[in-house]
C-alpha cells in the first residue's frame, strides 16, 4: 500500500479532519481554507437521516448525492485524501454525527474543522461536538453568503420592521452593484412594478438546458430509485447540473436566452410552461456550485454592455443580493422561535393533491405537476398558487413547511422556511412581508392562461362552478377581519367585506365551508 493509499484510507493520524456537507460543495468553502493536503482528510458522508428527515423528492436526493460524488472526485483528483462514505456502505451509521464520530475514532485527527451548517437543526447537533468527540472542533462561518449573521443583526438592531427593500439598498451600496456614484442605476432602486406582465400568446419560450447523467450520476439515479422509490417524482427523469462547470453552463444559457425576458415576465404563468424566463439556478447556488457574487457581476456586466434592460438585470440581482440574503438573515435572526410561529392559528391538514396533482383546479394541477416532474416550480407558482391556497384554506404551517422542504430541489430550511411560513403563509405575523399575499382567482387569471381551461369559472364567486379561490379569499378575509383591520394594507378588503350585502356574504361563507369540508386529507 502506498503512502497516498494509506492517507486515503485514513491511516495517518495527526492532520485535520474537514467535514464537507452536501450543500457545501464550493472549492472556496471556509472549512477547506489552509488545507494541508499532506496531512488533512476531507470527510463527506451520504446518510439516511439527511435523505429522510422529510421525504425529499427523488430528484433532490439524486442532485445532492451526485453533486457530492462529483465534488469528492474533484478533490481526490487534486490529491486531497477524501473519506467518502456511500449511502449503501454497510458500516454507514446513517447520520452526519455518527459518521463524524466514526471518522474521528478511525483517524484520530488533531482537529475537526467544519463550516457552519445551513440549517438550525444540524447547527445544534454540531454545537455539541466539542464536548462529545474528545477532539478540538473549529466551526467556521460560511463565507459564501454576502451578509454575515453579525452584519444582519447589526442592520436589524433597533428596526421595528425588517423590510427587504431597505436591506437590499444597503447591499447594493455596500457591494457597489448597479450603482453610479451613490445613486442607483436608472434613478430608482427597484423596478418591481415593471416585472409583472402577462405573457403574450405569440412569445416563444426558450428551451432550458438539460444535462444527461454521466456514469456517476446514473449510479446515483439507480440507488435513489431503489431506496426512495416511494418519494415524490421520478429519479430517472433527472436532468439537473451536478458540477460547477455544468451549473455555469446552465447559468450562461439563462443569461443568453432568458434573462432578457426575465424582467417583464418574472410573475407570469402559462399552461405547460414550468420554467418560462426563470434562471433555474437556485438548486446549484444552494449546493454551492455557483457563487452569488459572480452571478450578480455577470448580470450587471450584461446591463452595462447594453445587452439586457435594467428591469431584467435589477430584477435578477434583487432576488440574489436582496431576497436570498434577507431571507437567510431573517432565518438566523429569528430561529429557533421562527419554526413555531403560527400567527393566524392555521391548523388544517395538507390536502392529498399536494402530493399527486389530482385536482380539477387547473392552476394547482399545473404548479404541482411541475413540482412532481422537475422538483421545481417558479416563484409565483410557489407563492401565489400552492402558497396562496394553503394560506386561504388555513393549512398548518408545519405541514406546509414540510411539503416545501421535501419537494423542491433547492429547498433547505434556511431559505424554505421564511419563504413559506413568512412570505406565503403570513404565519410570522409580518416579519418577512407587511401583509399576506392573499389573492382571489382574478390575480391568477391576470397573470396566467390557466382559467380558460379550468373546470371552474373565475368570474363567479359563488355557486357550483365558482372558482374556489374567490370564495376562499372572502372566507379568509372574514375569518381574520378583526386582526387585519389593524393592518393599513389590509383595510380595503376588510372594508369591502363589511360593506357586502349580507346574502352575498352568507353565500360566500357557505360555499367556502362546504369546499373546506370536502378537502381530501389523509391523516
Ligand atoms: P429565479 O426566479 O430565476 O430567481 C433567481 C434567484 O434568486 C433564485 O435562484 C434564488 O436563488 C433567488 N431568489 C429569488 N427569490 C428568492 C426568495 N424569495 N428567497 C430566496 N432566494 C430567492 N428558494 C430556494 O432557493 N429554496 C427554497 O426552498 C425556496 N422555497 C420557497 C418557498 C415559497 C413558499 C416561496 C414563495 C419561495 C421559495 N423560494 C425558495 C424562493 C424562490 O421561489 C426560488 O428561489 C425560485 O423559484 C428558484 O427558481 P429560479 O432559480 O428559477 O429563480
Ligand atoms: C439534503 C441532503 C441530502 C438529501 N443528503 C445529504 C447527505 O447524504 N449528506 C450530507 O452531508 N448532506 C445531505 N444533504 C444536505 C444537508 O441536509 C444539509 O447540509 C443540511 O440540511 C444543512 O443545510
Ligand atoms: Fe385556478 Fe380558479 Fe383559474 Fe381554475 S378558475 S385555474 S381554480 S384561479
Coordinates of C-alpha atoms and ligand atoms in Angstrom, one line a residue:
X1 CA 0.0 0.0 0.0
X2 CA 1.4 3.4 -1.0
X3 CA 1.6 6.4 1.4
X4 CA -1.2 8.0 -0.6
X5 CA -3.4 4.9 -0.3
X6 CA -2.7 4.9 3.4
X7 CA -3.9 8.5 3.7
X8 CA -7.0 7.9 1.6
X9 CA -7.9 5.1 3.9
X10 CA -7.3 7.5 6.8
X11 CA -4.3 5.6 8.2
X12 CA -2.3 8.7 9.1
X13 CA -3.2 10.4 12.3
X14 CA -2.4 14.0 13.3
X15 CA -3.9 16.0 10.4
X16 CA -7.2 17.9 10.4
X17 CA -10.5 16.2 9.6
X18 CA -12.5 18.6 7.4
X19 CA -16.2 17.9 7.1
X20 CA -18.0 19.0 3.9
X21 CA -21.8 18.8 4.0
X22 CA -24.0 18.0 1.0
X23 CA -24.8 21.7 0.4
X24 CA -21.2 22.9 0.9
X25 CA -19.8 21.9 -2.5
X26 CA -17.7 25.0 -3.1
X27 CA -13.9 24.9 -3.6
X28 CA -13.6 28.2 -1.7
X29 CA -15.5 26.8 1.3
X30 CA -14.2 28.3 4.6
X31 CA -13.8 24.8 6.0
X32 CA -11.3 23.9 3.3
X33 CA -9.2 27.1 3.7
X34 CA -5.5 26.5 4.5
X35 CA -5.8 22.8 3.9
X36 CA -2.6 20.8 4.2
X37 CA -3.1 18.0 1.6
X38 CA -0.2 16.1 3.1
X39 CA -1.9 15.5 6.4
X40 CA -5.6 16.5 6.2
X41 CA -8.6 14.4 5.3
X42 CA -11.9 15.6 3.9
X43 CA -15.0 13.7 5.2
X44 CA -18.1 13.5 3.1
X45 CA -21.0 11.2 4.0
X46 CA -24.2 10.2 2.3
X47 CA -26.5 9.5 5.2
X48 CA -30.1 8.2 5.6
X49 CA -31.1 10.9 8.1
X50 CA -30.4 13.7 5.7
X51 CA -32.2 11.9 2.9
X52 CA -35.3 11.2 5.0
X53 CA -35.8 13.9 7.7
X54 CA -38.5 14.9 5.2
X55 CA -39.4 12.7 2.2
X56 CA -37.3 14.6 -0.3
X57 CA -38.2 14.5 -3.9
X58 CA -36.3 11.7 -5.7
X59 CA -34.6 14.2 -8.0
X60 CA -33.4 16.3 -5.0
X61 CA -31.7 13.3 -3.4
X62 CA -30.1 12.4 -6.8
X63 CA -28.9 16.0 -7.1
X64 CA -27.3 16.2 -3.7
X65 CA -25.6 12.8 -3.8
X66 CA -24.5 13.0 -7.4
X67 CA -23.1 16.5 -6.8
X68 CA -21.3 15.3 -3.6
X69 CA -19.7 12.4 -5.5
X70 CA -18.5 14.7 -8.3
X71 CA -17.1 17.2 -5.8
X72 CA -15.3 14.4 -3.9
X73 CA -13.9 13.1 -7.2
X74 CA -12.6 16.7 -8.0
X75 CA -10.9 16.9 -4.6
X76 CA -9.3 13.5 -5.0
X77 CA -8.0 14.5 -8.4
X78 CA -6.2 17.4 -6.7
X79 CA -4.5 14.9 -4.4
X80 CA -6.8 15.5 -1.4
X81 CA -7.5 12.5 0.8
X82 CA -11.2 12.1 0.9
X83 CA -13.0 9.7 3.3
X84 CA -16.2 9.4 1.3
X85 CA -19.0 7.3 2.9
X86 CA -21.6 6.0 0.5
X87 CA -25.2 5.5 1.4
X88 CA -25.1 1.8 0.9
X89 CA -21.8 1.3 2.8
X90 CA -22.7 -1.4 5.4
X91 CA -20.8 0.5 8.1
X92 CA -22.7 3.7 7.5
X93 CA -24.3 4.8 10.8
X94 CA -27.0 6.8 8.9
X95 CA -26.3 10.3 10.4
X96 CA -23.7 13.1 10.0
X97 CA -22.9 13.0 13.7
X98 CA -22.4 9.2 13.5
X99 CA -20.1 9.5 10.5
X100 CA -18.1 12.3 12.1
X101 CA -17.7 10.2 15.3
X102 CA -16.7 7.1 13.3
X103 CA -14.1 9.1 11.3
X104 CA -12.7 10.7 14.4
X105 CA -12.3 7.3 16.0
X106 CA -10.7 5.9 12.9
X107 CA -8.4 8.8 12.0
X108 CA -7.7 10.4 15.4
X109 CA -7.3 13.8 13.8
X110 CA -5.7 16.7 15.7
X111 CA -8.7 18.8 15.0
X112 CA -12.1 18.7 13.3
X113 CA -12.9 21.6 11.0
X114 CA -16.3 22.3 9.7
X115 CA -18.2 25.1 8.0
X116 CA -21.4 26.1 9.9
X117 CA -24.5 24.2 8.8
X118 CA -27.2 26.0 6.8
X119 CA -30.0 24.6 8.9
X120 CA -30.6 25.2 12.6
X121 CA -31.2 21.5 13.2
X122 CA -27.8 20.5 12.1
X123 CA -26.0 23.5 13.6
X124 CA -27.4 22.5 17.0
X125 CA -26.0 19.0 16.6
X126 CA -22.6 20.4 15.6
X127 CA -22.5 22.7 18.6
X128 CA -22.4 19.6 20.8
X129 CA -19.4 18.0 19.1
X130 CA -16.8 19.9 21.1
X131 CA -18.0 18.2 24.3
X132 CA -18.9 14.8 22.7
X133 CA -16.0 13.9 20.5
X134 CA -12.9 14.4 22.6
X135 CA -11.2 16.4 19.8
X136 CA -10.7 20.1 19.1
X137 CA -13.5 21.4 16.9
X138 CA -13.4 24.5 14.8
X139 CA -16.7 25.6 13.2
X140 CA -16.1 28.4 10.6
X141 CA -18.5 31.0 9.3
X142 CA -19.9 30.3 5.9
X143 CA -18.3 33.0 3.7
X144 CA -20.3 32.1 0.6
X145 CA -23.1 34.5 1.7
X146 CA -22.8 38.2 1.2
X147 CA -24.3 39.2 4.6
X148 CA -22.8 37.6 7.7
X149 CA -25.0 36.8 10.7
X150 CA -23.4 39.7 12.7
X151 CA -23.9 42.2 9.8
X152 CA -27.6 41.2 9.6
X153 CA -28.0 41.5 13.4
X154 CA -26.4 45.0 13.2
X155 CA -28.7 46.0 10.4
X156 CA -31.8 44.7 12.1
X157 CA -30.9 46.3 15.5
X158 CA -33.4 49.0 16.5
X159 CA -35.7 48.5 13.5
X160 CA -39.3 47.9 14.3
X161 CA -39.8 46.2 11.0
X162 CA -37.3 44.3 8.8
X163 CA -38.1 45.3 5.2
X164 CA -36.2 43.6 2.3
X165 CA -36.2 46.9 0.3
X166 CA -34.1 48.8 2.8
X167 CA -31.8 45.8 3.3
X168 CA -31.4 45.5 -0.4
X169 CA -30.4 49.1 -0.9
X170 CA -27.7 48.8 1.7
X171 CA -26.4 45.6 0.0
X172 CA -26.4 47.4 -3.4
X173 CA -24.4 50.3 -1.9
X174 CA -22.0 48.0 0.1
X175 CA -21.2 45.8 -2.9
X176 CA -21.4 48.6 -5.4
X177 CA -23.8 46.7 -7.6
X178 CA -25.8 48.7 -10.2
X179 CA -24.9 52.0 -8.6
X180 CA -23.4 55.1 -10.3
X181 CA -21.7 57.1 -7.6
X182 CA -24.2 57.0 -4.7
X183 CA -27.2 56.7 -6.9
X184 CA -28.9 53.5 -8.2
X185 CA -28.6 53.0 -12.0
X186 CA -31.7 54.3 -13.8
X187 CA -32.5 56.6 -10.8
X188 CA -34.5 54.1 -8.8
X189 CA -33.6 51.1 -6.7
X190 CA -36.4 48.7 -7.6
X191 CA -38.2 48.1 -10.9
X192 CA -40.6 45.6 -9.4
X193 CA -43.6 47.4 -11.0
X194 CA -42.1 46.5 -14.4
X195 CA -41.8 42.8 -13.5
X196 CA -45.5 41.9 -13.7
X197 CA -46.5 41.5 -17.3
X198 CA -48.7 38.7 -18.6
X199 CA -47.1 36.5 -21.2
X200 CA -48.4 37.4 -24.7
X201 CA -49.6 34.4 -26.7
X202 CA -47.0 34.9 -29.5
X203 CA -43.9 34.9 -27.3
X204 CA -41.7 31.8 -27.9
X205 CA -40.4 30.4 -24.6
X206 CA -36.8 29.3 -24.9
X207 CA -36.0 25.7 -24.0
X208 CA -33.9 25.2 -20.9
X209 CA -30.6 23.3 -21.0
X210 CA -30.8 19.7 -19.8
X211 CA -27.9 17.7 -18.6
X212 CA -27.7 14.0 -19.5
X213 CA -26.5 11.9 -16.5
X214 CA -22.9 10.6 -16.7
X215 CA -21.8 7.3 -15.2
X216 CA -21.5 8.7 -11.6
X217 CA -25.0 10.3 -11.8
X218 CA -26.5 7.2 -13.4
X219 CA -25.3 5.1 -10.5
X220 CA -26.9 7.5 -8.0
X221 CA -30.2 7.5 -10.0
X222 CA -30.4 3.7 -9.7
X223 CA -29.6 3.9 -6.0
X224 CA -32.3 6.5 -5.4
X225 CA -34.9 4.8 -7.5
X226 CA -34.3 1.6 -5.5
X227 CA -34.1 3.2 -2.0
X228 CA -36.5 6.1 -2.3
X229 CA -39.0 5.0 -4.9
X230 CA -41.9 5.9 -2.7
X231 CA -40.8 9.6 -2.5
X232 CA -42.3 12.2 -4.9
X233 CA -41.1 12.3 -8.5
X234 CA -39.1 10.1 -10.8
X235 CA -35.3 9.8 -10.3
X236 CA -35.0 8.6 -14.0
X237 CA -36.1 12.0 -15.3
X238 CA -33.2 13.7 -13.7
X239 CA -31.6 16.4 -15.8
X240 CA -30.1 19.0 -13.4
X241 CA -26.4 20.1 -13.5
X242 CA -24.3 18.4 -10.8
X243 CA -20.9 20.0 -11.3
X244 CA -19.8 23.7 -11.0
X245 CA -18.8 23.6 -14.7
X246 CA -22.3 22.4 -15.8
X247 CA -24.0 24.8 -13.4
X248 CA -22.1 27.7 -15.0
X249 CA -23.2 26.5 -18.5
X250 CA -26.8 26.4 -17.3
X251 CA -26.4 30.0 -16.0
X252 CA -24.8 31.2 -19.2
X253 CA -27.7 29.6 -21.1
X254 CA -30.1 31.6 -18.9
X255 CA -28.2 34.9 -19.4
X256 CA -28.1 34.4 -23.2
X257 CA -31.7 33.2 -23.8
X258 CA -33.9 34.0 -20.8
X259 CA -32.5 37.0 -18.9
X260 CA -33.8 39.5 -21.5
X261 CA -37.4 38.2 -20.8
X262 CA -36.9 37.8 -17.0
X263 CA -37.7 41.4 -16.2
X264 CA -41.1 41.6 -18.0
X265 CA -42.3 38.1 -17.3
X266 CA -41.0 37.3 -13.9
X267 CA -44.5 36.9 -12.4
X268 CA -46.2 35.3 -15.5
X269 CA -47.5 31.8 -15.6
X270 CA -48.6 29.8 -18.7
X271 CA -50.0 26.3 -19.1
X272 CA -47.4 23.6 -19.8
X273 CA -44.6 26.0 -19.1
X274 CA -42.8 25.2 -15.8
X275 CA -39.7 27.5 -16.4
X276 CA -40.6 30.5 -18.7
X277 CA -37.8 33.0 -18.3
X278 CA -36.5 31.9 -14.9
X279 CA -32.9 31.1 -14.3
X280 CA -33.2 27.7 -12.6
X281 CA -30.1 28.4 -10.6
X282 CA -31.3 28.1 -7.1
X283 CA -30.6 24.3 -6.8
X284 CA -26.9 24.9 -7.9
X285 CA -26.5 28.0 -5.9
X286 CA -27.8 26.5 -2.7
X287 CA -25.5 23.5 -3.1
X288 CA -22.5 25.8 -3.6
X289 CA -21.8 25.0 -7.2
X290 CA -22.3 28.7 -8.1
X291 CA -21.1 31.9 -6.5
X292 CA -23.7 34.6 -5.7
X293 CA -21.2 37.5 -6.2
X294 CA -20.1 36.2 -9.6
X295 CA -23.7 35.8 -10.8
X296 CA -24.5 39.4 -9.8
X297 CA -21.4 40.7 -11.5
X298 CA -22.1 38.8 -14.7
X299 CA -25.7 40.1 -14.9
X300 CA -24.6 43.7 -14.2
X301 CA -22.0 43.4 -17.0
X302 CA -24.8 42.4 -19.4
X303 CA -26.7 45.6 -18.5
X304 CA -23.6 47.8 -18.7
X305 CA -22.8 46.3 -22.2
X306 CA -26.4 47.2 -23.3
X307 CA -27.4 43.6 -23.8
X308 CA -30.2 43.5 -21.3
X309 CA -32.7 46.1 -20.0
X310 CA -32.3 47.5 -16.5
X311 CA -35.6 45.9 -15.3
X312 CA -34.2 42.5 -16.1
X313 CA -30.8 43.0 -14.6
X314 CA -32.1 44.7 -11.5
X315 CA -35.0 42.2 -11.1
X316 CA -32.5 39.3 -11.1
X317 CA -29.9 41.0 -8.9
X318 CA -32.7 41.9 -6.4
X319 CA -33.5 38.2 -6.0
X320 CA -29.9 37.2 -5.2
X321 CA -28.4 40.2 -3.4
X322 CA -31.7 41.2 -1.8
X323 CA -34.2 38.4 -1.2
X324 CA -31.9 35.5 -0.8
X325 CA -29.6 37.2 1.7
X326 CA -32.5 38.9 3.5
X327 CA -34.3 35.5 3.9
X328 CA -31.2 33.9 5.3
X329 CA -30.8 36.8 7.7
X330 CA -34.4 36.5 8.9
X331 CA -34.0 32.8 9.5
X332 CA -30.9 33.0 11.7
X333 CA -32.1 36.2 13.4
X334 CA -35.4 34.6 14.5
X335 CA -34.6 30.9 15.0
X336 CA -35.5 28.8 16.8
X337 CA -38.7 30.6 17.6
X338 CA -39.5 31.2 13.9
X339 CA -40.3 27.5 13.4
X340 CA -43.1 27.8 16.0
X341 CA -44.8 30.8 14.5
X342 CA -48.4 30.5 13.5
X343 CA -49.9 34.0 13.7
X344 CA -53.1 33.1 12.0
X345 CA -53.7 29.9 14.0
X346 CA -53.8 27.7 10.9
X347 CA -54.4 24.0 11.7
X348 CA -55.8 22.2 8.7
X349 CA -54.1 19.1 7.3
X350 CA -52.4 19.3 3.8
X351 CA -54.7 18.1 1.1
X352 CA -53.6 14.9 -0.6
X353 CA -53.5 16.5 -4.0
X354 CA -50.3 18.4 -3.0
X355 CA -48.6 15.0 -3.5
X356 CA -50.4 13.8 -6.6
X357 CA -51.6 16.9 -8.5
X358 CA -55.0 15.2 -8.7
X359 CA -57.3 18.3 -8.6
X360 CA -59.6 19.9 -11.1
X361 CA -58.3 23.3 -10.1
X362 CA -56.1 23.9 -13.2
X363 CA -53.7 26.3 -11.6
X364 CA -52.9 24.0 -8.7
X365 CA -52.8 21.0 -11.1
X366 CA -50.2 22.8 -13.2
X367 CA -48.0 24.0 -10.3
X368 CA -48.0 20.6 -8.6
X369 CA -47.4 18.7 -11.8
X370 CA -44.3 20.9 -12.5
X371 CA -43.1 20.1 -8.9
X372 CA -43.6 16.3 -9.4
X373 CA -41.9 16.4 -12.8
X374 CA -38.9 18.6 -12.1
X375 CA -38.6 19.2 -8.3
X376 CA -39.1 22.8 -9.4
X377 CA -41.8 25.4 -9.7
X378 CA -41.1 29.1 -10.2
X379 CA -41.7 31.7 -7.5
X380 CA -45.2 32.7 -8.5
X381 CA -46.4 29.1 -8.6
X382 CA -44.9 28.6 -5.1
X383 CA -46.2 31.9 -3.7
X384 CA -49.5 32.6 -5.5
X385 CA -50.8 29.1 -6.3
X386 CA -49.7 26.5 -3.8
X387 CA -48.8 29.1 -1.1
X388 CA -51.9 31.2 -1.6
X389 CA -54.2 28.1 -1.5
X390 CA -52.5 27.0 1.8
X391 CA -52.9 30.5 3.2
X392 CA -56.6 30.9 2.3
X393 CA -57.5 27.4 3.5
X394 CA -55.5 27.7 6.8
X395 CA -53.2 24.7 6.4
X396 CA -50.9 24.2 9.4
X397 CA -47.5 25.9 8.8
X398 CA -45.7 22.8 10.0
X399 CA -47.3 20.7 7.2
X400 CA -46.8 23.3 4.6
X401 CA -43.1 23.8 5.6
X402 CA -42.5 20.0 5.5
X403 CA -44.0 19.9 2.0
X404 CA -42.0 22.7 0.5
X405 CA -38.8 21.4 2.2
X406 CA -39.4 18.0 0.6
X407 CA -40.5 18.7 -2.9
X408 CA -38.1 21.4 -4.3
X409 CA -34.6 20.6 -5.4
X410 CA -33.4 23.9 -3.9
X411 CA -35.0 23.5 -0.5
X412 CA -33.0 23.9 2.7
X413 CA -34.8 25.1 5.8
X414 CA -32.8 28.4 6.0
X415 CA -34.4 29.6 2.7
X416 CA -37.6 27.5 2.6
X417 CA -39.0 28.4 6.0
X418 CA -39.1 32.2 5.9
X419 CA -40.4 32.0 2.3
X420 CA -43.1 29.5 3.3
X421 CA -44.0 30.4 6.9
X422 CA -43.3 34.1 6.4
X423 CA -43.9 35.2 2.8
X424 CA -46.6 32.7 1.7
X425 CA -48.5 31.9 5.0
X426 CA -48.0 35.2 7.0
X427 CA -47.5 32.8 10.0
X428 CA -44.7 35.1 11.2
X429 CA -47.2 37.9 11.7
X430 CA -45.4 40.3 9.3
X431 CA -41.6 39.7 9.7
X432 CA -41.0 38.9 6.0
X433 CA -43.9 40.8 4.5
X434 CA -46.1 43.6 5.6
X435 CA -49.3 41.9 4.5
X436 CA -50.5 38.5 3.5
X437 CA -50.1 37.6 -0.2
X438 CA -53.8 36.6 -0.3
X439 CA -55.4 36.7 -3.8
X440 CA -58.6 35.6 -5.4
X441 CA -58.9 34.0 -8.8
X442 CA -58.7 37.4 -10.5
X443 CA -55.0 37.6 -9.8
X444 CA -54.3 34.1 -11.2
X445 CA -56.4 35.0 -14.3
X446 CA -54.5 38.2 -14.8
X447 CA -51.1 36.5 -14.6
X448 CA -51.8 33.2 -16.5
X449 CA -53.9 31.5 -19.1
X450 CA -55.0 28.7 -16.7
X451 CA -58.5 29.8 -16.1
X452 CA -59.7 29.5 -19.7
X453 CA -59.1 25.7 -19.5
X454 CA -60.3 25.2 -15.9
X455 CA -63.4 23.3 -14.7
X456 CA -64.3 26.4 -12.6
X457 CA -65.4 29.8 -13.7
X458 CA -63.0 32.5 -12.5
X459 CA -65.7 35.2 -12.9
X460 CA -68.1 33.5 -10.5
X461 CA -67.6 33.8 -6.7
X462 CA -70.5 31.6 -5.5
X463 CA -72.4 28.6 -6.9
X464 CA -71.3 25.2 -8.1
X465 CA -69.0 26.5 -10.9
X466 CA -67.4 29.3 -8.9
X467 CA -63.6 29.4 -8.7
X468 CA -62.7 28.2 -5.2
X469 CA -60.0 30.9 -4.9
X470 CA -62.9 33.5 -4.9
X471 CA -65.0 32.3 -2.0
X472 CA -61.9 31.1 -0.1
X473 CA -60.4 34.6 -0.4
X474 CA -63.5 36.2 1.2
X475 CA -63.7 33.4 3.8
X476 CA -60.1 34.2 4.7
X477 CA -60.8 37.9 5.0
X478 CA -63.9 37.3 7.1
X479 CA -62.1 34.8 9.4
X480 CA -59.3 37.3 10.2
X481 CA -61.2 40.6 9.7
X482 CA -60.5 41.7 13.3
X483 CA -56.8 41.1 13.1
X484 CA -56.5 42.6 9.6
X485 CA -58.5 45.7 10.4
X486 CA -55.4 46.9 12.3
X487 CA -53.2 46.5 9.2
X488 CA -53.5 49.6 7.0
X489 CA -52.5 47.4 3.9
X490 CA -55.5 45.1 4.6
X491 CA -58.0 47.8 5.3
X492 CA -59.5 47.8 1.9
X493 CA -60.6 44.2 1.6
X494 CA -61.8 44.2 5.2
X495 CA -63.9 47.3 4.5
X496 CA -65.3 45.7 1.2
X497 CA -66.3 42.6 3.2
X498 CA -68.1 44.8 5.8
X499 CA -70.0 46.6 3.0
X500 CA -71.0 43.5 1.2
X501 CA -74.7 42.5 1.2
X502 CA -75.4 40.0 4.0
X503 CA -76.9 37.5 1.5
X504 CA -73.7 37.6 -0.6
X505 CA -71.6 37.2 2.4
X506 CA -73.6 34.2 3.6
X507 CA -73.3 32.5 0.2
X508 CA -69.6 33.0 0.1
X509 CA -69.1 31.6 3.6
X510 CA -71.4 28.6 2.9
X511 CA -69.6 27.7 -0.3
X512 CA -66.2 28.1 1.4
X513 CA -67.2 25.9 4.3
X514 CA -68.6 23.2 2.1
X515 CA -65.4 23.2 -0.1
X516 CA -63.2 23.0 3.0
X517 CA -65.2 20.2 4.5
X518 CA -64.7 18.3 1.2
X519 CA -60.9 18.6 1.1
X520 CA -59.4 15.2 1.0
X521 CA -56.7 14.8 3.6
X522 CA -55.0 11.6 4.7
X523 CA -54.5 11.8 8.5
Ligands
LIG1 P1 -35.3 33.0 -10.4 O1 -36.7 33.4 -10.4 O2 -34.6 32.9 -11.6 O3 -34.5 33.9 -9.3 C1 -33.1 33.9 -9.3 C2 -32.6 33.5 -7.9 O4 -32.9 34.4 -6.9 C3 -33.1 32.2 -7.4 O5 -32.4 31.1 -8.0 C4 -32.8 32.3 -5.9 O6 -31.5 32.0 -5.6 C5 -33.0 33.8 -5.7 N1 -34.3 34.1 -5.1 C6 -35.4 34.5 -5.7 N2 -36.5 34.7 -4.9 C7 -36.0 34.3 -3.7 C8 -36.6 34.3 -2.4 N3 -37.8 34.6 -2.2 N4 -35.8 33.8 -1.4 C9 -34.6 33.4 -1.6 N5 -34.0 33.4 -2.8 C10 -34.7 33.9 -3.8 N6 -35.9 29.3 -2.9 C11 -35.0 28.5 -2.6 O7 -33.8 28.6 -3.0 N7 -35.2 27.4 -1.8 C12 -36.5 27.1 -1.3 O8 -36.7 26.2 -0.5 C13 -37.5 28.1 -1.5 N8 -38.7 27.9 -1.1 C14 -39.7 28.8 -1.4 C15 -41.0 28.6 -0.8 C16 -42.0 29.5 -1.1 C17 -43.4 29.3 -0.5 C18 -41.7 30.6 -1.9 C19 -42.8 31.6 -2.2 C20 -40.5 30.8 -2.4 C21 -39.4 29.9 -2.2 N9 -38.2 30.1 -2.7 C22 -37.2 29.2 -2.4 C23 -37.8 31.3 -3.4 C24 -38.0 31.2 -5.0 O9 -39.3 30.8 -5.3 C25 -36.9 30.2 -5.6 O10 -35.6 30.7 -5.2 C26 -37.0 30.3 -7.1 O11 -38.3 30.0 -7.5 C27 -36.0 29.4 -7.7 O12 -36.1 29.3 -9.1 P2 -35.1 30.1 -10.0 O13 -33.7 29.7 -9.7 O14 -35.5 29.8 -11.4 O15 -35.3 31.6 -9.6
LIG2 C1 -30.2 17.5 1.5 C2 -29.1 16.5 1.8 C3 -29.3 15.1 1.5 C4 -30.6 14.7 0.8 N1 -28.4 14.2 1.8 C5 -27.3 14.6 2.3 C6 -26.3 13.6 2.7 O1 -26.4 12.4 2.5 N2 -25.1 14.1 3.3 C7 -24.9 15.4 3.5 O2 -23.8 15.7 4.0 N3 -25.9 16.3 3.3 C8 -27.0 15.9 2.7 N4 -28.0 16.9 2.4 C9 -27.7 18.3 2.8 C10 -27.9 18.5 4.3 O3 -29.3 18.2 4.6 C11 -27.6 20.0 4.6 O4 -26.2 20.1 4.6 C12 -28.1 20.4 5.9 O5 -29.5 20.5 5.7 C13 -27.6 21.8 6.3 O6 -28.1 22.8 5.4
LIG3 FE1 -57.4 28.4 -10.7 FE2 -59.8 29.4 -10.3 FE3 -58.5 29.9 -12.5 FE4 -59.4 27.5 -12.1 S1 -60.6 29.3 -12.4 S2 -57.4 28.0 -12.8 S3 -59.2 27.3 -9.8 S4 -57.9 30.5 -10.5

